[in-house]
Structure formats: structure tokens, C-alpha cells
Coordinates of C-alpha atoms in Angstrom, one line a residue:
Chain B
M1 CA 0.0 0.0 0.0
I2 CA 1.4 3.4 -1.0
S3 CA 0.1 6.9 -0.2
E4 CA 1.2 10.3 -1.3
L5 CA 0.8 13.0 1.2
T6 CA 0.8 16.9 0.6
V7 CA 2.4 19.2 3.1
S8 CA 2.1 22.9 2.5
T9 CA 5.0 24.7 4.4
G10 CA 4.8 28.2 5.6
N11 CA 8.4 29.4 6.1
R12 CA 11.8 29.5 4.3
T13 CA 13.2 26.8 6.7
E14 CA 11.3 24.9 9.3
L15 CA 10.6 21.5 10.7
I16 CA 7.0 20.3 10.4
D17 CA 5.5 17.7 12.5
I18 CA 3.8 15.0 10.1
T19 CA 3.6 12.2 12.7
G20 CA -0.1 12.3 12.8
L21 CA -0.5 12.1 8.9
I22 CA 1.9 9.1 9.0
Q23 CA -0.1 7.5 11.8
D24 CA -3.3 7.9 9.7
V25 CA -1.7 6.0 6.8
V26 CA -0.6 3.1 9.3
R27 CA -4.3 3.0 10.6
E28 CA -5.8 3.0 7.2
S29 CA -3.6 0.2 6.0
E30 CA -4.8 -2.1 8.8
V31 CA -1.3 -3.5 8.9
S32 CA -0.7 -5.2 12.4
S33 CA 3.0 -6.0 12.0
G34 CA 5.3 -4.7 9.4
L35 CA 7.3 -1.8 8.1
C36 CA 6.5 1.9 7.5
Y37 CA 8.7 3.6 4.7
V38 CA 8.7 7.4 4.5
F39 CA 10.2 8.9 1.4
V40 CA 10.6 12.7 0.5
P41 CA 11.1 13.0 -3.4
H42 CA 12.7 16.5 -3.2
T43 CA 16.3 18.0 -3.2
T44 CA 15.6 21.0 -0.8
A45 CA 13.4 19.3 1.7
G46 CA 14.3 16.3 4.0
L47 CA 13.1 14.1 6.7
T48 CA 14.0 13.4 10.3
L49 CA 12.7 11.9 13.6
N50 CA 12.8 13.8 16.8
E51 CA 11.0 15.2 19.8
N52 CA 7.8 16.5 19.0
W53 CA 6.7 17.5 22.6
D54 CA 8.7 20.9 23.0
P55 CA 8.5 23.2 19.8
A56 CA 11.8 24.6 21.0
V57 CA 13.7 21.7 20.0
R58 CA 12.7 21.9 16.3
D59 CA 13.2 25.9 16.4
D60 CA 16.9 25.2 17.9
A61 CA 17.5 22.5 15.3
I62 CA 16.4 24.7 12.4
R63 CA 18.4 27.5 13.7
T64 CA 21.5 25.3 14.0
F65 CA 21.1 24.1 10.5
D66 CA 20.9 27.4 9.1
E67 CA 24.1 28.4 11.0
L68 CA 26.0 25.3 10.0
V69 CA 25.4 25.9 6.3
P70 CA 24.7 29.6 5.5
Q71 CA 24.1 30.7 2.0
S72 CA 27.6 31.6 0.6
P73 CA 28.7 33.9 -2.0
A74 CA 31.2 31.2 -3.0
F75 CA 28.2 28.8 -4.2
R76 CA 28.2 28.3 -7.8
H77 CA 24.6 27.0 -8.2
A78 CA 22.8 29.7 -10.2
E79 CA 19.4 29.1 -8.4
G80 CA 21.0 30.5 -5.3
N81 CA 19.7 27.9 -2.9
S82 CA 22.6 25.5 -2.5
S83 CA 22.5 25.9 1.2
A84 CA 19.1 24.3 1.2
H85 CA 20.2 21.5 -0.9
I86 CA 23.1 20.7 1.6
K87 CA 21.0 21.1 4.6
A88 CA 18.6 18.7 3.2
M89 CA 21.4 16.2 2.6
L90 CA 22.5 16.4 6.2
L91 CA 19.0 15.7 7.4
G92 CA 18.3 12.9 5.0
F93 CA 15.5 12.0 2.9
S94 CA 13.8 8.8 4.4
A95 CA 12.9 6.7 7.4
V96 CA 11.9 3.1 8.1
I97 CA 9.8 2.5 11.1
P98 CA 8.9 -1.0 12.5
I99 CA 5.1 -1.4 12.9
E100 CA 3.8 -3.6 15.8
S101 CA 0.3 -4.1 17.1
G102 CA -0.9 -1.6 14.4
N103 CA 1.3 1.3 15.7
L104 CA 4.6 2.9 14.7
M105 CA 7.4 1.6 17.0
T106 CA 8.7 5.3 17.7
G107 CA 9.9 6.2 21.0
T108 CA 7.6 8.2 23.5
W109 CA 9.0 11.4 22.5
Q110 CA 9.9 10.8 18.8
G111 CA 8.0 12.5 15.9
V112 CA 8.3 12.4 12.2
F113 CA 9.3 15.8 10.7
L114 CA 9.5 17.2 7.2
G115 CA 12.4 19.5 6.9
E116 CA 11.6 22.5 4.6
F117 CA 14.8 24.5 3.7
D118 CA 13.5 26.6 0.7
G119 CA 10.0 27.1 1.3
P120 CA 7.2 28.2 1.5
R121 CA 6.3 25.3 -1.0
R122 CA 3.8 22.5 -1.4
R123 CA 5.8 19.2 -0.6
K124 CA 5.1 15.6 -1.2
V125 CA 5.7 12.8 1.2
I126 CA 5.5 9.1 0.1
V127 CA 4.4 6.6 2.8
K128 CA 4.4 2.8 1.9
I129 CA 3.3 0.1 4.3
V130 CA 4.4 -3.4 4.1
A131 CA 3.1 -6.0 6.2
D132 CA 5.1 -9.1 7.5
Chain I
M1 CA 11.3 -11.5 13.8
I2 CA 11.7 -8.5 15.9
S3 CA 14.2 -8.1 18.8
E4 CA 14.6 -5.2 21.4
L5 CA 18.0 -4.9 22.6
T6 CA 19.2 -2.8 25.5
V7 CA 22.5 -0.9 25.5
S8 CA 24.1 0.9 28.6
T9 CA 25.9 4.0 27.6
G10 CA 28.8 5.3 30.0
N11 CA 29.6 8.8 28.9
R12 CA 27.6 11.9 27.8
T13 CA 28.6 11.4 24.2
E14 CA 30.1 8.3 22.5
L15 CA 29.9 6.0 19.7
I16 CA 29.3 2.5 21.0
D17 CA 30.0 -0.6 18.8
I18 CA 26.8 -2.8 18.6
T19 CA 27.9 -4.9 15.6
G20 CA 28.0 -8.1 17.6
L21 CA 24.7 -7.7 19.2
I22 CA 23.2 -7.2 15.7
Q23 CA 25.1 -10.2 14.4
D24 CA 23.7 -12.4 17.2
V25 CA 20.2 -11.4 16.2
V26 CA 20.8 -12.2 12.7
R27 CA 22.3 -15.6 13.6
E28 CA 19.5 -16.5 15.9
S29 CA 17.0 -15.5 13.1
E30 CA 18.4 -18.2 10.9
V31 CA 17.6 -16.1 7.9
S32 CA 20.0 -16.8 5.0
S33 CA 18.9 -14.0 2.6
G34 CA 17.0 -10.9 3.5
L35 CA 17.2 -7.5 5.2
C36 CA 18.2 -6.4 8.7
Y37 CA 16.5 -3.2 9.9
V38 CA 18.1 -1.4 13.0
F39 CA 16.1 1.3 14.5
V40 CA 16.8 3.7 17.6
P41 CA 13.6 4.9 19.3
H42 CA 15.3 7.8 21.0
T43 CA 15.6 11.6 20.3
T44 CA 19.0 12.2 21.8
A45 CA 20.7 9.0 20.5
G46 CA 21.3 8.1 16.8
L47 CA 22.7 5.2 14.8
T48 CA 25.5 5.0 12.1
L49 CA 27.8 2.6 10.4
N50 CA 31.6 3.1 10.4
E51 CA 35.1 1.7 11.1
N52 CA 35.2 -0.5 14.3
W53 CA 38.9 -1.5 13.8
D54 CA 40.6 1.6 15.2
P55 CA 39.0 3.1 18.3
A56 CA 40.5 6.6 17.4
V57 CA 37.9 6.7 14.5
R58 CA 35.0 7.0 16.9
D59 CA 36.7 9.2 19.2
D60 CA 37.4 11.7 16.6
A61 CA 34.1 11.4 15.1
I62 CA 32.4 12.2 18.5
R63 CA 34.6 15.0 19.2
T64 CA 33.9 16.6 15.9
F65 CA 30.2 16.3 16.4
D66 CA 30.6 18.0 19.9
E67 CA 32.4 20.8 18.0
L68 CA 30.0 21.1 15.1
V69 CA 26.9 21.5 17.7
P70 CA 28.1 23.0 21.0
Q71 CA 25.4 23.5 23.6
S72 CA 24.6 27.2 23.1
P73 CA 22.9 29.9 25.3
A74 CA 20.7 30.7 22.4
F75 CA 18.9 27.4 22.5
R76 CA 15.5 27.8 23.9
H77 CA 14.7 24.2 24.7
A78 CA 14.4 24.3 28.6
E79 CA 15.7 20.8 29.2
G80 CA 19.2 22.2 28.0
N81 CA 20.1 19.4 25.7
S82 CA 19.2 20.7 22.5
S83 CA 22.7 20.0 21.0
A84 CA 22.2 16.3 21.9
H85 CA 18.9 16.4 19.7
I86 CA 20.6 18.1 16.8
K87 CA 23.7 15.7 16.8
A88 CA 21.3 12.7 16.8
M89 CA 19.5 14.1 13.6
L90 CA 22.8 14.5 12.0
L91 CA 23.6 11.0 12.6
G92 CA 20.3 9.5 11.8
F93 CA 18.2 6.8 13.6
S94 CA 18.1 3.7 11.4
A95 CA 19.9 1.4 9.1
V96 CA 19.0 -1.1 6.5
I97 CA 21.5 -3.8 5.9
P98 CA 21.1 -6.5 3.4
I99 CA 21.7 -10.1 4.6
E100 CA 23.4 -12.9 2.3
S101 CA 24.5 -16.6 3.4
G102 CA 23.2 -15.7 6.9
N103 CA 25.5 -12.6 7.2
L104 CA 25.1 -8.9 7.3
M105 CA 26.7 -7.6 4.0
T106 CA 28.6 -4.9 5.7
G107 CA 32.1 -4.0 4.4
T108 CA 35.4 -5.4 5.9
W109 CA 35.9 -2.5 8.2
Q110 CA 32.4 -1.6 8.8
G111 CA 30.6 -1.9 12.1
V112 CA 27.1 -0.8 13.5
F113 CA 27.3 2.2 16.2
L114 CA 24.9 3.4 18.8
G115 CA 25.5 7.3 19.0
E116 CA 24.9 8.4 22.5
F117 CA 24.6 12.2 22.9
D118 CA 22.9 12.8 26.3
G119 CA 24.2 9.8 28.5
P120 CA 24.7 7.9 30.4
R121 CA 21.5 6.1 29.9
R122 CA 19.9 2.8 29.2
R123 CA 19.1 2.8 25.3
K124 CA 16.7 0.6 23.2
V125 CA 17.7 -0.7 19.9
I126 CA 15.0 -2.3 17.7
V127 CA 16.2 -5.0 15.2
K128 CA 13.8 -6.4 12.8
I129 CA 15.0 -9.3 10.3
V130 CA 12.9 -9.9 7.2
A131 CA 13.5 -12.9 4.9
D132 CA 13.4 -12.7 1.2
Chain X
M1 CA 17.4 -9.9 -6.4
I2 CA 20.7 -8.3 -5.4
S3 CA 23.5 -6.8 -7.5
E4 CA 26.8 -5.4 -6.7
L5 CA 28.0 -2.4 -8.7
T6 CA 31.6 -1.0 -8.9
V7 CA 32.2 2.6 -9.2
S8 CA 35.6 4.0 -9.8
T9 CA 36.1 7.6 -8.2
G10 CA 38.4 9.9 -9.7
N11 CA 39.0 12.6 -6.9
R12 CA 39.7 12.8 -3.1
T13 CA 36.3 14.0 -2.6
E14 CA 33.3 14.2 -4.8
L15 CA 29.6 13.3 -5.4
I16 CA 29.5 10.8 -8.2
D17 CA 25.8 10.6 -10.0
I18 CA 24.9 6.7 -10.0
T19 CA 21.3 7.2 -10.7
G20 CA 21.7 5.4 -14.3
L21 CA 23.3 2.4 -12.8
I22 CA 20.5 2.1 -10.2
Q23 CA 17.7 2.6 -12.8
D24 CA 19.3 -0.3 -14.7
V25 CA 19.2 -2.6 -11.9
V26 CA 15.6 -1.7 -11.4
R27 CA 14.8 -2.4 -15.0
E28 CA 16.5 -5.7 -15.3
S29 CA 14.6 -6.9 -12.0
E30 CA 11.4 -6.4 -14.0
V31 CA 9.9 -5.6 -10.8
S32 CA 6.7 -3.2 -11.2
S33 CA 6.0 -2.4 -7.7
G34 CA 8.2 -2.9 -4.5
L35 CA 11.3 -1.3 -3.0
C36 CA 14.8 -0.4 -3.9
Y37 CA 17.6 -0.6 -1.1
V38 CA 21.0 1.0 -2.0
F39 CA 23.8 0.3 0.6
V40 CA 27.4 1.5 0.5
P41 CA 29.6 -1.1 2.4
H42 CA 32.4 1.6 3.2
T43 CA 33.6 3.8 5.9
T44 CA 35.0 6.9 3.9
A45 CA 32.4 6.8 1.1
G46 CA 28.6 7.4 1.7
L47 CA 25.3 7.8 -0.3
T48 CA 22.8 10.5 -0.7
L49 CA 20.0 11.7 -3.0
N50 CA 20.0 15.3 -4.5
E51 CA 19.8 17.3 -7.7
N52 CA 21.5 16.0 -10.7
W53 CA 20.5 18.6 -13.2
D54 CA 23.0 21.4 -12.3
P55 CA 26.6 19.8 -11.5
A56 CA 27.2 23.1 -9.3
V57 CA 24.9 21.7 -6.6
R58 CA 27.3 18.7 -6.0
D59 CA 30.3 20.9 -6.2
D60 CA 28.9 23.5 -3.6
A61 CA 27.9 20.4 -1.5
I62 CA 31.3 18.5 -1.5
R63 CA 33.0 21.9 -0.7
T64 CA 30.8 22.5 2.1
F65 CA 31.3 19.1 3.5
D66 CA 35.2 19.5 3.2
E67 CA 34.8 22.9 5.1
L68 CA 32.3 21.7 7.8
V69 CA 35.1 18.8 8.7
P70 CA 38.6 19.7 7.7
Q71 CA 41.2 17.3 8.4
S72 CA 42.7 18.2 12.0
P73 CA 45.9 17.8 13.6
A74 CA 43.9 16.7 16.8
F75 CA 42.6 13.7 15.1
R76 CA 44.1 10.6 16.4
H77 CA 43.4 7.9 13.8
A78 CA 46.7 7.0 12.5
E79 CA 45.6 6.4 9.0
G80 CA 45.2 10.3 8.7
N81 CA 41.7 10.2 7.2
S82 CA 39.3 10.8 10.1
S83 CA 37.6 13.7 8.2
A84 CA 36.5 11.3 5.3
H85 CA 35.1 8.9 8.1
I86 CA 33.0 11.8 9.6
K87 CA 31.8 13.3 6.3
A88 CA 30.6 9.7 5.3
M89 CA 28.7 9.5 8.5
L90 CA 27.1 12.9 7.9
L91 CA 25.9 11.8 4.5
G92 CA 24.8 8.4 5.4
F93 CA 25.4 4.9 3.9
S94 CA 21.9 3.7 2.5
A95 CA 18.6 4.8 0.8
V96 CA 15.3 3.1 0.3
I97 CA 13.4 4.2 -2.7
P98 CA 9.9 2.9 -3.5
I99 CA 9.3 1.5 -7.0
E100 CA 6.1 1.9 -8.9
S101 CA 5.2 1.1 -12.5
G102 CA 8.8 -0.3 -12.8
N103 CA 10.4 3.2 -12.0
L104 CA 12.0 4.6 -8.9
M105 CA 9.8 7.1 -7.2
T106 CA 12.4 9.8 -7.0
G107 CA 11.4 13.3 -7.7
T108 CA 11.7 15.2 -10.9
W109 CA 15.3 16.6 -10.0
Q110 CA 16.3 13.9 -7.6
G111 CA 19.4 11.6 -8.4
V112 CA 21.3 9.1 -6.4
F113 CA 25.0 10.0 -5.5
L114 CA 27.9 8.1 -4.2
G115 CA 29.9 10.4 -1.9
E116 CA 33.6 9.8 -2.2
F117 CA 35.8 11.3 0.7
D118 CA 39.0 9.5 0.4
G119 CA 39.5 8.7 -3.2
P120 CA 40.4 8.0 -5.9
R121 CA 39.3 4.5 -5.3
R122 CA 37.2 1.5 -6.7
R123 CA 34.0 1.3 -4.7
K124 CA 31.0 -1.1 -4.3
V125 CA 27.3 -0.3 -4.1
I126 CA 24.9 -2.9 -3.3
V127 CA 21.5 -2.7 -4.8
K128 CA 18.6 -4.9 -3.6
I129 CA 15.3 -5.0 -5.2
V130 CA 12.3 -6.6 -3.5
A131 CA 8.9 -6.8 -5.0
D132 CA 5.5 -6.4 -3.2

């Protein structure tokens, strides 16, 4: 079973909690035990897992990514968004999460985040569920 | 087949070689050909693959991660461990390794490491083996 | 179905577009719907997805990685290539890409790249295709 989600981002860079959207797909699949694959088909947006309780974590993280890879006059990519491409590479583009008893086996504090680095845009997230 | 390992970490930040633990799970599964999924359900610990021959590699790596993302007074997350969350994001939280002839297809020098960034703690590592 | 590709790199650090090689494996597998696992069994080379249209993106990215983790006299690993190990960890070592209608579900601008950080060398890339 494969689903394509659409997420509208609102800022140039941000981490957006998409845990609920992924959980909905898992629930609809009615898969009790299996694997959940999440894939972002973009080059300036990425995917990560992290704390979704205190929003300050995502704010601290996105500011750190912006500071680690600032846009630079030395960059040659004419579109002017090389820093967005590089930050997305650092974050990564996919996750594989085990499913047991119909639920993602994520930790208590762990959510799934889309990392936007060149927004605002409409982004796609592909979710594939495979039963054991 | 799914297993939950427990790893006790001993320092605030460190890379811990868990290759042997993962290989034990592969052996017990008696799967000859398939895939091994490793997943860390935490937000201040991560997972990576790298050289497990010379311990200096992991020491150099963890010191570099600490230097790339030092704890900062600008961080707003009240728990005071945002740098740990961010270093874990940079490392990642999962690996998928092919299995052939009952063995992980890791390279000669390649081991599996739990990355602790806010220890010492007891950490969980989920290992799922799927046969072809 | 599992394939082992060989890629010869030409520089000390570079991102090499291996999208066509991966697509060839998908095509030969004749799998219409499934998953493509790509795994790099090395410790100083990694794997990422990103734009493969403008070569300036990969050049800007590799230079940024070199600047983020320069070789340091403080590194203790006697082989002298700790920066290569660490850059590979930041990039990651694997990707899982859904397959639909016989094609990788990568985005329009998204290619698969081998990240060489201690070349030139001959590198292996393992590709495993699993049908639904």
C-alpha cells in the first residue's frame, strides 16, 4: 500500500511535525505487523525523527542547520539555494519505522518531521506500508 | 522477527559498537537471505555505520560532532540538551543492511554504532529481520 | 534480487551520480511495484540523494562538507583520514526508494549519488530489489 501526502510549508526553513499524517496512513492500512517507509522526493526538503513535545527543539535545530550551512557567495549553483540542498542532505530523505500491534514503534518522544529548507512550498511525502 | 536490545551507555557522548549484538540477532533468526532493519527509538541517541577497527575513529568522530554542535545559550529548549537532539539528527536513527548467506553484507571495516549524545542512559535498539 | 555495482572515483572528494546504474538494476529486475535498497559497504564513502541537473549543486555540497569537517591535527586515527570517515557519517550509507510502474519514485530533480571522501578508489554499491 502506497500513499502520497501533500504538506504545505509556511516558512523558508522549518521542521514540520507530520507524525499524525503518517499514523493515519498506518491506521488505514490495517497492517498489524510490518514496516513503514517514508520518502521525500525533493532536493531542498528532507526528513528526520525527533522530539515533538517541546516546539523549542525544532526551533533550536532549524536555527543550528541554518548556521552550519549559511548561503555563501562562493556557491556556484545559479538558483541561489545551494544551502537548502546541503541542509536537506545533512538531514536525509527517508525513514523506515517498524510497525507492531498496528502502531509505529517510535519512542515516547519521537515524532516524524518534514524539513523544509527552501519554502514556503507544497511538498510531497510518500508513505509505503508493507505487512510482514 | 523483531528483537529489542538494551544498551547501557557510559558517557555523555560516545559511539558504542553494537555490531556483535546485531550479528547475534541475525544468527538467531536463521535467515539466510533478507534484510536487517535497525531502529533507535530515541531523540538524543542515533545510529551510524563506520570503522570499528581503530577506536580512534569513533573518538575523532564524536569530538567533531561535539564541536560542530556545541550547547548554546541561544537554545530555547528548557531541558538544556538541544545540542544532543541536533547531533542525533545529523547522525540519523536507522540503518537497513542486506543479509546474504546468513551474514550482514557490511564491508570489511564497517561496524554498527549507537551514538549516545545525552548519556549515560539505558537505550533501546530495535532490530527487525525480514527474509526474502 | 541483489546486485553489486563497482564505481571508480576520480578525486579525493566528490559526489558521483549513480542514478543511471541504479535505474538499470531496477529495469533488469522487471519488478513493477516494490522497494529499491541501496547500500554502501564502506567507511569513507557514503550515499545521498540530490539534484543531478546542475553539477554546481554537487560541487557546492562537497566543498561545504570539506569545510565543515577539515582534517585536523587533533585527530588521533593514525591513517590520517578521520575527516573522510566523519563526512561519510554525515552523508549516510543507504537509501530506500519505492518503485512504482517499474520506476524509482524519485522526484523530478532527484538523483542518487555516491559520496567519495577518500579517493580515488574503486567502490562497491549494493542494490537489492524487493517486489511487493
